mmCIF file of N, CA and C in Angstrom:
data_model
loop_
_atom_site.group_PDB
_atom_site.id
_atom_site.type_symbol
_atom_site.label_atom_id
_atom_site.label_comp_id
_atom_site.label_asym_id
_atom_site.label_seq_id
_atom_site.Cartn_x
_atom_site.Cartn_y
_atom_site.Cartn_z
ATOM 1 N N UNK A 39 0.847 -1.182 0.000
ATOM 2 C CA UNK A 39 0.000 0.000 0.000
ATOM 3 C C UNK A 39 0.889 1.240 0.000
ATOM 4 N N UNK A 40 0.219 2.316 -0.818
ATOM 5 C CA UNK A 40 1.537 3.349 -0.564
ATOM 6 C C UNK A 40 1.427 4.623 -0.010
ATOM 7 N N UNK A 41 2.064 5.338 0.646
ATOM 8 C CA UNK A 41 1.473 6.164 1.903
ATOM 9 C C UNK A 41 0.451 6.756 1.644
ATOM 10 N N UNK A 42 -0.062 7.428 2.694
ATOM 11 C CA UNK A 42 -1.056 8.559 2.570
ATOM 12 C C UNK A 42 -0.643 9.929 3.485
ATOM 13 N N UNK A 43 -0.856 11.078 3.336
ATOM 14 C CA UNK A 43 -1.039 11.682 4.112
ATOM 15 C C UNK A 43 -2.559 12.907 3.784
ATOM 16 N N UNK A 44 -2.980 13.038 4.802
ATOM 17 C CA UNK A 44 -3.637 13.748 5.148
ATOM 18 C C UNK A 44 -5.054 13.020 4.224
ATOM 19 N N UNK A 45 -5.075 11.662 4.312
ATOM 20 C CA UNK A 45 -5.930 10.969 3.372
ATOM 21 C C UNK A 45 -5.894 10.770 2.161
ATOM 22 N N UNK A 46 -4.877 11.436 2.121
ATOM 23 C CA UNK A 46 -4.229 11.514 -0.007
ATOM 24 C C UNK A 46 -3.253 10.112 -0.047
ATOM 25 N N UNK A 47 -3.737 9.722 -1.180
ATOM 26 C CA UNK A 47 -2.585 8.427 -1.536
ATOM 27 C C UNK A 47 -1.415 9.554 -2.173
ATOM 28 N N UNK A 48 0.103 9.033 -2.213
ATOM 29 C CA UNK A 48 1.026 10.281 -2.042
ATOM 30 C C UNK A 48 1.259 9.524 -3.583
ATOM 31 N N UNK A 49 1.965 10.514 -4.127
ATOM 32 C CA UNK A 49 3.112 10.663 -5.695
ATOM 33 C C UNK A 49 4.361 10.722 -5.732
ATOM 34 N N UNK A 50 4.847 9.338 -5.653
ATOM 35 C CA UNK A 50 6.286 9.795 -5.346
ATOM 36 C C UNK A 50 7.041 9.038 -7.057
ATOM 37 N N UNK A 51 7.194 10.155 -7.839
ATOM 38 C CA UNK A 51 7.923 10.047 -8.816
ATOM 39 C C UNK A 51 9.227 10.004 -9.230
ATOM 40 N N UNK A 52 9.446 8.806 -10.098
ATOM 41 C CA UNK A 52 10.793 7.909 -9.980
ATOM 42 C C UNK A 52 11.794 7.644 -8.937
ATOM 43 N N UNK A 53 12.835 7.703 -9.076
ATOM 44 C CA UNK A 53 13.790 6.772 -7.947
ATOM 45 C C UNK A 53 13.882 8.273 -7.216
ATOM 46 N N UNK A 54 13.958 7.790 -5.755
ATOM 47 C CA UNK A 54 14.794 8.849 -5.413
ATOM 48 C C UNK A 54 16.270 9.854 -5.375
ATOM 49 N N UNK A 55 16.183 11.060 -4.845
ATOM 50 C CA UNK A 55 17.272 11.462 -5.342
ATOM 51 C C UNK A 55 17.276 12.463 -6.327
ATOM 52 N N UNK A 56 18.138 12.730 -7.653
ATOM 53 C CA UNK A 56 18.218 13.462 -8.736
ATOM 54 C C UNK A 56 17.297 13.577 -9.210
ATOM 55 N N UNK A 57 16.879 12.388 -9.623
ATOM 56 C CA UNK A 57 15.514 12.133 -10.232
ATOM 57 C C UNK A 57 14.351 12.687 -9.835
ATOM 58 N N UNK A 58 13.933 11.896 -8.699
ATOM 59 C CA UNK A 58 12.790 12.748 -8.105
ATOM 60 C C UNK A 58 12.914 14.052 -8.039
ATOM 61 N N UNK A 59 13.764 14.509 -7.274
ATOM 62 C CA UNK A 59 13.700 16.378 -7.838
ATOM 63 C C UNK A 59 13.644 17.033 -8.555
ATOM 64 N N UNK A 60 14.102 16.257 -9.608
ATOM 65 C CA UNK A 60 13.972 17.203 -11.214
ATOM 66 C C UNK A 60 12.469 17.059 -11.778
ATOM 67 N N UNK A 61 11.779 16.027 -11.456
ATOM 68 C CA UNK A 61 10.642 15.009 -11.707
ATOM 69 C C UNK A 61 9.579 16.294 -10.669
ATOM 70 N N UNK A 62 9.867 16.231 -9.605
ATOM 71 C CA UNK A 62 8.533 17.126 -8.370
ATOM 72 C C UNK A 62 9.091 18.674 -9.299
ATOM 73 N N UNK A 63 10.356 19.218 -9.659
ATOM 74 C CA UNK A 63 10.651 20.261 -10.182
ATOM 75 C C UNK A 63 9.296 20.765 -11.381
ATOM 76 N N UNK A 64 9.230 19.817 -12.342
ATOM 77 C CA UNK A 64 8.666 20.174 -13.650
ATOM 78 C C UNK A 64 7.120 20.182 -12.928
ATOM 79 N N UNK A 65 6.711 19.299 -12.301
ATOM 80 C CA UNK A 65 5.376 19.008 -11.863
ATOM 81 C C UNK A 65 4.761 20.548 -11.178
ATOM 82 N N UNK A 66 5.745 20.679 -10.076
ATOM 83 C CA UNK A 66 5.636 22.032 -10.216
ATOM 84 C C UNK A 66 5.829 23.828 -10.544
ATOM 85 N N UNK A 67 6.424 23.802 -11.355
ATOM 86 C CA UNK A 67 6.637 24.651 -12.614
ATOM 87 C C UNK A 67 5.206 24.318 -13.538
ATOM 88 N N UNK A 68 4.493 23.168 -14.018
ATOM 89 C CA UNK A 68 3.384 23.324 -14.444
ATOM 90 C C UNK A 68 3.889 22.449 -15.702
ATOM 91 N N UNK A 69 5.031 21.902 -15.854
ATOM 92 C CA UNK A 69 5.622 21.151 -17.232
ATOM 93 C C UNK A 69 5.188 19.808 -17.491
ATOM 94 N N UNK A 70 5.114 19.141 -16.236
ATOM 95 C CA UNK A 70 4.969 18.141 -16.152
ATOM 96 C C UNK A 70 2.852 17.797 -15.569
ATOM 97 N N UNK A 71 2.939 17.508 -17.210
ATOM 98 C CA UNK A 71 1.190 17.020 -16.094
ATOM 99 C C UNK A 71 0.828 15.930 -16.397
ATOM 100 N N UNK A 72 1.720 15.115 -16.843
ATOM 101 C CA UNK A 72 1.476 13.198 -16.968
ATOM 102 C C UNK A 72 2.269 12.307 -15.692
ATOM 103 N N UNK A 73 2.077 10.969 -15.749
ATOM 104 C CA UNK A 73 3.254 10.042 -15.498
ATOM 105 C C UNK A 73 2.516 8.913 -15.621
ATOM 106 N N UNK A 74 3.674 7.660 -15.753
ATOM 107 C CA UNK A 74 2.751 6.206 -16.377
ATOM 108 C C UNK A 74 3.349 5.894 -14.962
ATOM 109 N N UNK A 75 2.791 4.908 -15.206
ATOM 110 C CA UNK A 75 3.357 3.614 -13.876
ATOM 111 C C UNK A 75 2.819 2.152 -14.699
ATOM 112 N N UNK A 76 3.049 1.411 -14.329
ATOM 113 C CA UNK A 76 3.082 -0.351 -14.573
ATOM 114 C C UNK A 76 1.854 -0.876 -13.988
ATOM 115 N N UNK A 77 0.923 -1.256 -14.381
ATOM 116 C CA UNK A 77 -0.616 -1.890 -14.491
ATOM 117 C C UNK A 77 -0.155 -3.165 -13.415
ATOM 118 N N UNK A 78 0.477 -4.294 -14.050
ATOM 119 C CA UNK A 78 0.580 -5.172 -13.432
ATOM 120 C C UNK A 78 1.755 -5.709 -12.584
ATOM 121 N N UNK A 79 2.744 -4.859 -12.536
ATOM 122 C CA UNK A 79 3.819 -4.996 -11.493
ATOM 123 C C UNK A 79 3.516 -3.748 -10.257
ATOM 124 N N UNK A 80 3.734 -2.459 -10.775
ATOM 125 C CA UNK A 80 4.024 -1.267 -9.916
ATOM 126 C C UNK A 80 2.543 -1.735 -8.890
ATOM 127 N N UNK A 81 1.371 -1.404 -9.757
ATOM 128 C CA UNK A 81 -0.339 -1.811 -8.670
ATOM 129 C C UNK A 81 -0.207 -2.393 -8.201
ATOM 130 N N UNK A 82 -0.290 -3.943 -8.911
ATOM 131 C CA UNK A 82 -0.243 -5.345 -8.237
ATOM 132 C C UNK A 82 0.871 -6.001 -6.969
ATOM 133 N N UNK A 83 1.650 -5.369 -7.131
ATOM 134 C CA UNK A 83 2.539 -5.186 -5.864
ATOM 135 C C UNK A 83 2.414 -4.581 -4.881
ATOM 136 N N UNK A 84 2.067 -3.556 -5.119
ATOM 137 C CA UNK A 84 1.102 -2.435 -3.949
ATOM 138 C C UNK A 84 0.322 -2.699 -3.075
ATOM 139 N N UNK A 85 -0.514 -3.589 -4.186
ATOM 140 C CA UNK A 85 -1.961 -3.721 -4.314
ATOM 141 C C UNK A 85 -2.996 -2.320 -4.048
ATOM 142 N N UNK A 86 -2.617 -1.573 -4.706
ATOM 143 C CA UNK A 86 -3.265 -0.435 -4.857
ATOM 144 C C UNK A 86 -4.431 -0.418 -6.547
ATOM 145 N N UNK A 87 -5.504 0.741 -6.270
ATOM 146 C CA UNK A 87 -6.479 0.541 -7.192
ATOM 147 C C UNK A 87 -5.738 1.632 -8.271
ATOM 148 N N UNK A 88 -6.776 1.748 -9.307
ATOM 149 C CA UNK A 88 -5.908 2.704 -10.478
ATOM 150 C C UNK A 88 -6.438 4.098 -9.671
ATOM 151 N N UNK A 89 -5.533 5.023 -10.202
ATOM 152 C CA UNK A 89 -6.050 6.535 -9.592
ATOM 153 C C UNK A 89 -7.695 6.613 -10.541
ATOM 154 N N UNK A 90 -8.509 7.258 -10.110
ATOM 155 C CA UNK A 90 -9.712 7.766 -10.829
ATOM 156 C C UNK A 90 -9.750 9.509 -10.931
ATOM 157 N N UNK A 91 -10.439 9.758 -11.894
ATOM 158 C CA UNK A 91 -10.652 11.173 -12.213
ATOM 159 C C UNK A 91 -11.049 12.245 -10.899
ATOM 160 N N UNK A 92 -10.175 13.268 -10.747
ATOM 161 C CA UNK A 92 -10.860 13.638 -9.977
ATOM 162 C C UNK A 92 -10.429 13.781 -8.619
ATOM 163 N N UNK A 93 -9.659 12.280 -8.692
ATOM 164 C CA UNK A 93 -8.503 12.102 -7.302
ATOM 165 C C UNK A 93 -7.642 12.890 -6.994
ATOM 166 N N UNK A 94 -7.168 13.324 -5.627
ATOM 167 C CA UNK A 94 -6.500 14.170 -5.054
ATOM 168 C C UNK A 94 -5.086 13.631 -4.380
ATOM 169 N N UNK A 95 -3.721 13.454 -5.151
ATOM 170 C CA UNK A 95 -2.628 13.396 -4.810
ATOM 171 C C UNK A 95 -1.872 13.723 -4.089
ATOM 172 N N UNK A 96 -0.769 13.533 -2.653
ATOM 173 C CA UNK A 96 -0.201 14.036 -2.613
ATOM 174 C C UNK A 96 1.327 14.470 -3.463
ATOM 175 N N UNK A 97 2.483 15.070 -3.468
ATOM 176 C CA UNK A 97 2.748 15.290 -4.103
ATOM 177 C C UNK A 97 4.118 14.743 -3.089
ATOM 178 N N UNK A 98 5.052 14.218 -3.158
ATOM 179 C CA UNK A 98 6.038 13.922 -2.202
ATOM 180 C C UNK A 98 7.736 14.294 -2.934
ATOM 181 N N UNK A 99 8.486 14.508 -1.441
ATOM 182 C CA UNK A 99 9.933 14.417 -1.748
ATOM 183 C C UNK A 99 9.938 12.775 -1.285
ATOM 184 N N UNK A 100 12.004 12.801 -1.453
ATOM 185 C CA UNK A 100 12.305 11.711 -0.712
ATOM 186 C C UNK A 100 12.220 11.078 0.332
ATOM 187 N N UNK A 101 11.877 12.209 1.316
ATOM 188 C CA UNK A 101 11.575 12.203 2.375
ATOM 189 C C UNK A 101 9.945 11.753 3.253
ATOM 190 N N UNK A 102 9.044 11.316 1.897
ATOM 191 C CA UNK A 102 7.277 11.482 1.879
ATOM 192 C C UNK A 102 7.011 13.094 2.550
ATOM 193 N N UNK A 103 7.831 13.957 2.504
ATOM 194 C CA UNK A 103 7.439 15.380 2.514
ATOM 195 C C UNK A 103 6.423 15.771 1.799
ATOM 196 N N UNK A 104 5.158 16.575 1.928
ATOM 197 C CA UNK A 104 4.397 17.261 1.208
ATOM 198 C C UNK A 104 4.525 18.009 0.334
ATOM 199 N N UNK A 105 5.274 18.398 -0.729
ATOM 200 C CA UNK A 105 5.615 19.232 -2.120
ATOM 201 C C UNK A 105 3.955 20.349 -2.652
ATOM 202 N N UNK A 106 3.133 19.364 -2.802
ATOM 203 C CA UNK A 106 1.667 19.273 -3.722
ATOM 204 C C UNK A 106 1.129 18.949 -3.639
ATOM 205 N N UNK A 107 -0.048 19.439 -3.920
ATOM 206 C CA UNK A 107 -1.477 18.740 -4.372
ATOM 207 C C UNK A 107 -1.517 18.736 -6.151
ATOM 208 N N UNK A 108 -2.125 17.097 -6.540
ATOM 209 C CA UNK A 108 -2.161 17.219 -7.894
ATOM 210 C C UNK A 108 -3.636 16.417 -7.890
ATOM 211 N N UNK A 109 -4.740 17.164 -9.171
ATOM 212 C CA UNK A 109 -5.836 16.407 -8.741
ATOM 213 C C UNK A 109 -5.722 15.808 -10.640
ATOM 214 N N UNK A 110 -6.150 14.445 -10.541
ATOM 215 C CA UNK A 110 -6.154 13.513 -11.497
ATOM 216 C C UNK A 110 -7.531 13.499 -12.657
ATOM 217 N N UNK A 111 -6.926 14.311 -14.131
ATOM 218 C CA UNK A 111 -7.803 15.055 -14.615
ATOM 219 C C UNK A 111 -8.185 13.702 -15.644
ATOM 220 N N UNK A 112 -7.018 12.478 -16.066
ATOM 221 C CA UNK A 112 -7.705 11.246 -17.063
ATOM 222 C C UNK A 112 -6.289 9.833 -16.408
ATOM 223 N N UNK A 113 -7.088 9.130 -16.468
ATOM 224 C CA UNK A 113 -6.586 7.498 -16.683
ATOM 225 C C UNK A 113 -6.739 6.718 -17.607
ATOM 226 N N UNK A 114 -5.752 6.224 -18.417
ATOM 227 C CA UNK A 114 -6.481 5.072 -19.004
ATOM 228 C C UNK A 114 -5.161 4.376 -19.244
ATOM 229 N N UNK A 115 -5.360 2.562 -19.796
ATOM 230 C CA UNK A 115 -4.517 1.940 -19.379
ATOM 231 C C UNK A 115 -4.247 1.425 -20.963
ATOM 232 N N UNK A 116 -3.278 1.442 -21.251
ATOM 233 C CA UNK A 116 -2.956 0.985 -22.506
ATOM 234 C C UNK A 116 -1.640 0.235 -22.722
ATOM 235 N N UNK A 117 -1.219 -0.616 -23.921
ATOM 236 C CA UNK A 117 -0.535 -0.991 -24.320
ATOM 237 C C UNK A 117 1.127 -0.402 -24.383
ATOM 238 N N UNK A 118 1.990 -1.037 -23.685
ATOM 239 C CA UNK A 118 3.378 -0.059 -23.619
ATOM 240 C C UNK A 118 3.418 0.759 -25.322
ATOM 241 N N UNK A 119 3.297 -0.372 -26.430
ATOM 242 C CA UNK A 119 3.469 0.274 -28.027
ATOM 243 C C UNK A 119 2.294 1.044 -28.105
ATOM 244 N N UNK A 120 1.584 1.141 -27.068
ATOM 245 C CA UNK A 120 0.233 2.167 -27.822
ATOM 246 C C UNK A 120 0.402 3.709 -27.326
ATOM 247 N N UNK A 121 1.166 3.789 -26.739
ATOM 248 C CA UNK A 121 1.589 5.093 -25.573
ATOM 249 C C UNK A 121 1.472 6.252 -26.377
ATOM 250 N N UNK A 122 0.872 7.083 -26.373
ATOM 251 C CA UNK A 122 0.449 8.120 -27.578
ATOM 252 C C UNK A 122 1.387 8.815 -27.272
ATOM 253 N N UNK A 123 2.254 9.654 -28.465
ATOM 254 C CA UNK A 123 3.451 10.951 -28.341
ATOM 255 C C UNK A 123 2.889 12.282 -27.818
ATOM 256 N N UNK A 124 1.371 12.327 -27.331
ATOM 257 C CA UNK A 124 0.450 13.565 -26.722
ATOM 258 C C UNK A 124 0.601 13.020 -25.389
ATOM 259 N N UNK A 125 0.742 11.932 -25.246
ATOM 260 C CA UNK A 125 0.794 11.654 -23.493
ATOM 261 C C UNK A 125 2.136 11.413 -23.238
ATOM 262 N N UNK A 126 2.742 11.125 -24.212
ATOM 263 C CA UNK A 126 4.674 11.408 -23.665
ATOM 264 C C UNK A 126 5.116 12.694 -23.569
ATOM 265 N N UNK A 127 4.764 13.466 -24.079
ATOM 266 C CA UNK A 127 5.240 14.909 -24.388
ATOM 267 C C UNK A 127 4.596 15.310 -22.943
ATOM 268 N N UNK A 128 3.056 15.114 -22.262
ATOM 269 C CA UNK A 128 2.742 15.752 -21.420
ATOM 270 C C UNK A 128 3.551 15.441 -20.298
ATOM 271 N N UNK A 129 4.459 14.376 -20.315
ATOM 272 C CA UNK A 129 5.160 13.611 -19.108
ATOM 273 C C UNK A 129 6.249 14.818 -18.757
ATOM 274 N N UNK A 130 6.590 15.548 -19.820
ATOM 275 C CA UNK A 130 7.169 17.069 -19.493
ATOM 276 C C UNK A 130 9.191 16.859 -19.625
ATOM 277 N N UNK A 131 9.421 15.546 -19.422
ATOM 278 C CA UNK A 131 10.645 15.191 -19.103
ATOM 279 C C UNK A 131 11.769 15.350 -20.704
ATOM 280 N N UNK A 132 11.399 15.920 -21.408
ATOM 281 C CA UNK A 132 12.173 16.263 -23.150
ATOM 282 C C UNK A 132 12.450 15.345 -23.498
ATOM 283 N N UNK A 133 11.404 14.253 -23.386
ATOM 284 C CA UNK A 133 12.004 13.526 -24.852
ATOM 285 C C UNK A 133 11.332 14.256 -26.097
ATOM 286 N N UNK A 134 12.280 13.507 -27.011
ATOM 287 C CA UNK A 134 11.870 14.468 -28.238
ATOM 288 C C UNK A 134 11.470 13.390 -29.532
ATOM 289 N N UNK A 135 10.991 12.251 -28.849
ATOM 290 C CA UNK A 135 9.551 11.611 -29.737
ATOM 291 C C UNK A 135 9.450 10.274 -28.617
ATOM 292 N N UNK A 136 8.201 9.855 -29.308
ATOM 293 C CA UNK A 136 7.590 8.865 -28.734
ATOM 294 C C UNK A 136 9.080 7.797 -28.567
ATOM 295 N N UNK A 137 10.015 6.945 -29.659
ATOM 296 C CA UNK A 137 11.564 6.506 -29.664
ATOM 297 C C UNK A 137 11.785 6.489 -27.998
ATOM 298 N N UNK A 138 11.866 7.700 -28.660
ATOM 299 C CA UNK A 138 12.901 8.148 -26.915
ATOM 300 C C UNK A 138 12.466 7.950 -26.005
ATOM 301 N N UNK A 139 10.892 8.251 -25.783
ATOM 302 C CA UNK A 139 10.170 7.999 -24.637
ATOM 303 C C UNK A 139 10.162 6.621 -24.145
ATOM 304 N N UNK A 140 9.695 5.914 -25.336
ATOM 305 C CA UNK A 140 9.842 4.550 -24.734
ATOM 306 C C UNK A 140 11.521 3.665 -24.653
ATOM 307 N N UNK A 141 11.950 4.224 -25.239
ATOM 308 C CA UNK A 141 13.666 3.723 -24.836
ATOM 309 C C UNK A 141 13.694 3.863 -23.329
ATOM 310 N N UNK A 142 13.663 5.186 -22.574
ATOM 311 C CA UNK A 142 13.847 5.928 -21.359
ATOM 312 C C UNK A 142 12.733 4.947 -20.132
ATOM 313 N N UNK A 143 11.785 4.881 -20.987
ATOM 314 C CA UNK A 143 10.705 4.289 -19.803
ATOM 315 C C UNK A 143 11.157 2.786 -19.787
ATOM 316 N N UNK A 144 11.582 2.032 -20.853
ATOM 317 C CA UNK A 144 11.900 0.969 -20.555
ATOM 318 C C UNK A 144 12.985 0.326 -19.916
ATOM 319 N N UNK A 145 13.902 1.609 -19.997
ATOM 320 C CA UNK A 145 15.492 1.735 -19.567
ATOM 321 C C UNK A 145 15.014 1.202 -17.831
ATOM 322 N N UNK A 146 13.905 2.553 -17.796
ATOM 323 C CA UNK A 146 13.810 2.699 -16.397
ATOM 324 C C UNK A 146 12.775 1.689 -15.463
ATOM 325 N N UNK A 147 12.150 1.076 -15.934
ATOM 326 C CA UNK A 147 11.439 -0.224 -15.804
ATOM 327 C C UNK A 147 11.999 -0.883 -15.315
ATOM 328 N N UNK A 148 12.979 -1.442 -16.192
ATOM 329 C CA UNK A 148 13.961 -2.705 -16.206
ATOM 330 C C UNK A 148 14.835 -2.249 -15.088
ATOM 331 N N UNK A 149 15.680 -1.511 -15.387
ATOM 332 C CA UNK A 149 16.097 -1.041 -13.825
ATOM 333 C C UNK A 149 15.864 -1.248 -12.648
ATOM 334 N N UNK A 150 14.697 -0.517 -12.759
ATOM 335 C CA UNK A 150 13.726 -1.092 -11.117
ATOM 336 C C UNK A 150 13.184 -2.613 -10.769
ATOM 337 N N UNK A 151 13.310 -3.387 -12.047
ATOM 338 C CA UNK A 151 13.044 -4.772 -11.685
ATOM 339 C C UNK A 151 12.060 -5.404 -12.104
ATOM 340 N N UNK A 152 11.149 -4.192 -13.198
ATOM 341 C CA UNK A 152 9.954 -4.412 -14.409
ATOM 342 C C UNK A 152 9.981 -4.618 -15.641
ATOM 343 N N UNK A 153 10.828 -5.349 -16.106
ATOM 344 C CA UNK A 153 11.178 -5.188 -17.635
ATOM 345 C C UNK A 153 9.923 -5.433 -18.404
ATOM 346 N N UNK A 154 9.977 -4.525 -19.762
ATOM 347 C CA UNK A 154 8.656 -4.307 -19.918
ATOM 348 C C UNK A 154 9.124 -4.914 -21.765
ATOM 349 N N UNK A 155 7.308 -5.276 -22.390
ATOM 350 C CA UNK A 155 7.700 -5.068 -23.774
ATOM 351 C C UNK A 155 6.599 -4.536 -24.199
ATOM 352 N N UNK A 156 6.190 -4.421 -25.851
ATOM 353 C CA UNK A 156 5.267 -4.186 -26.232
ATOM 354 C C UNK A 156 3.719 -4.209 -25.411
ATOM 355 N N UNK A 157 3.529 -5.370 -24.964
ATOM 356 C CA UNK A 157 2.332 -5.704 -24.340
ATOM 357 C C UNK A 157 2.159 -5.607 -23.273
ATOM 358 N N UNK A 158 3.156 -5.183 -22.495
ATOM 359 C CA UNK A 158 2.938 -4.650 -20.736
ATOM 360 C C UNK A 158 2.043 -3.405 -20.897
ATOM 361 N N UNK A 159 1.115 -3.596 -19.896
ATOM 362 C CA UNK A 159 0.125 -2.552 -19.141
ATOM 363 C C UNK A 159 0.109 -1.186 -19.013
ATOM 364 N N UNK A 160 0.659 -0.516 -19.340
ATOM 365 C CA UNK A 160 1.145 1.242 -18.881
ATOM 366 C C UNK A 160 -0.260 1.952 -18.240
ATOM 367 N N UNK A 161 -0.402 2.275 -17.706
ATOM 368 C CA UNK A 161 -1.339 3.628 -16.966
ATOM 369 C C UNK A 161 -0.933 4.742 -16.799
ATOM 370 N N UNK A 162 -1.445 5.381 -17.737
ATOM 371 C CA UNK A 162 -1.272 6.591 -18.165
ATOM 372 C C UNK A 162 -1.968 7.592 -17.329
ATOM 373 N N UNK A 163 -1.650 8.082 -16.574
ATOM 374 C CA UNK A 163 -2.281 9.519 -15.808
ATOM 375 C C UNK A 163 -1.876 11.035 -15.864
ATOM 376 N N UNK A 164 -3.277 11.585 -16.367
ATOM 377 C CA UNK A 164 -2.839 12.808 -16.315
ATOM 378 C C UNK A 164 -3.330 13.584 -15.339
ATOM 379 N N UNK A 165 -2.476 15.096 -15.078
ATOM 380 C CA UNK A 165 -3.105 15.176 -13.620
ATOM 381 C C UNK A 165 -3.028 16.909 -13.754
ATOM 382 N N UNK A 166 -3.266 17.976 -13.147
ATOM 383 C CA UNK A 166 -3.063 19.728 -12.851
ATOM 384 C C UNK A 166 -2.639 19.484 -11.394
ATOM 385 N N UNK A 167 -1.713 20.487 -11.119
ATOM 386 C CA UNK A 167 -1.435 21.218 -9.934
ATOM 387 C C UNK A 167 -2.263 21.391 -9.186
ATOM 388 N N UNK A 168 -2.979 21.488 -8.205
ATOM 389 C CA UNK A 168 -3.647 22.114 -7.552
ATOM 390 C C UNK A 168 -3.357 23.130 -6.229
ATOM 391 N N UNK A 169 -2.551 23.058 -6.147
ATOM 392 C CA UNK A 169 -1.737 23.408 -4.548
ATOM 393 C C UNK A 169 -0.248 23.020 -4.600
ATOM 394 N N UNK A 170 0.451 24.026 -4.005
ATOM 395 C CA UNK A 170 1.933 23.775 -3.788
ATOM 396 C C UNK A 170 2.334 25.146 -3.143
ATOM 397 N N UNK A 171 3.397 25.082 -2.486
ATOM 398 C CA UNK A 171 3.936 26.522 -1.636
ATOM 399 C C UNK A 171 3.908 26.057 0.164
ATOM 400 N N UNK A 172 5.181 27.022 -0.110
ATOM 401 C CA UNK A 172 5.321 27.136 1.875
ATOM 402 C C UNK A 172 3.997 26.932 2.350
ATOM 403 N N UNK A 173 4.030 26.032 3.059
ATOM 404 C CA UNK A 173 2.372 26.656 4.129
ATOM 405 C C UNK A 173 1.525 26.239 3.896
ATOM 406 N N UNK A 174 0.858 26.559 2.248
ATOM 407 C CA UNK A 174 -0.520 26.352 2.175
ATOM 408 C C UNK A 174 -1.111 25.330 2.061
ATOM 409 N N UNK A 175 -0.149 24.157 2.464
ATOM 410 C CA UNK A 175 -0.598 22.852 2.235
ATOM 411 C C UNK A 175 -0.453 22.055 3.628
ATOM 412 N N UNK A 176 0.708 22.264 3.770
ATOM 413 C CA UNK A 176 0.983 21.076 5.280
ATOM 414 C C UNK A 176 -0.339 20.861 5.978
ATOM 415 N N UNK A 177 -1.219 21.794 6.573
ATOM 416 C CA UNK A 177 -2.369 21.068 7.187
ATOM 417 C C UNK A 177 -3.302 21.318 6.629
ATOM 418 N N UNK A 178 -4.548 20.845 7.013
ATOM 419 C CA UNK A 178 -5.926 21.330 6.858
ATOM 420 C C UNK A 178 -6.405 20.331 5.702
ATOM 421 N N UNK A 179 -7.512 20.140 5.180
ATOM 422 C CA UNK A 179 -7.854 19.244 4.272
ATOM 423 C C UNK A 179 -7.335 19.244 2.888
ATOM 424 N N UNK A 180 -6.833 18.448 2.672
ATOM 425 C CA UNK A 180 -6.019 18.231 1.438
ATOM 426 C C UNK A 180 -7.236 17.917 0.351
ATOM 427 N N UNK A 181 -8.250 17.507 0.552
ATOM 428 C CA UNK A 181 -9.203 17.415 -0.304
ATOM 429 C C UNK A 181 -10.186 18.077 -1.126
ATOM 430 N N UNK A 182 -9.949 19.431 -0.727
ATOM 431 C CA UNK A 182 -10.596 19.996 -1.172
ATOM 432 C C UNK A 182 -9.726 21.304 -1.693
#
């Protein structure tokens, strides 16, 4: 299961470290308003459900620190080869075609211990900012 705070299931994007910071960086700057994750390894390991429309994220450092609120504007689950170059581009991270995107995502899959091919699961989520800054987040209802 993967944390929560303040009743929010949290977002903690890619490995920690470099990554993640450059990754929470774009998200909030406004660059970044996608990210996939793995249908049947990343969930099924979790055992977590898919995000739904609408859902309210937290936004995390390395630390499960509070960064953001991101509320989850589409889901849908598709084919690693079906990954549209409109939902790679929104992932914000410069690749500079679909190629690259999936070179990078598979690089980074496999890495973590998911090696992926054509026919693995991707879940595609897109999501807006909703909240971020000193203060205005740490307490009070994150849900709304």
């Amino acid at each position: 299961m993967w944390p929560r705070i303040g009743g929010l299931r949290t977002l903690a994007l890619g490995n920690p470290g470099e990554m993640r910071a450059n990754l929470n960086a774009l998200v909030l700057a406004g660059v970044k308003t996608a990210t996939a994750g793995l249908l049947t390894d990343e969930y099924a390991t979790e055992n977590e459900e898919l995000e739904h429309v609408g859902e309210r994220l937290a936004l995390v450092d390395d630390h499960d620190a509070l960064l953001g609120v991101v509320e989850v504007t589409g889901v849908e689950v598709v084919r690693f080869a079906d990954v549209p170059w409109e939902f790679a581009r929104a992932e914000g991270e410069g690749d500079r075609s679909i190629e690259e995107w999936r070179e990078g995502h598979r690089r980074y899959w496999t890495g973590v211990g998911f090696p992926v091919d054509d026919d693995s699961q991707v879940v595609c989520i897109r999501f807006r900012l909703v909240s971020a800054g000193d203060g205005g987040i740490a307490t009070g209802d994150l849900g709304t």
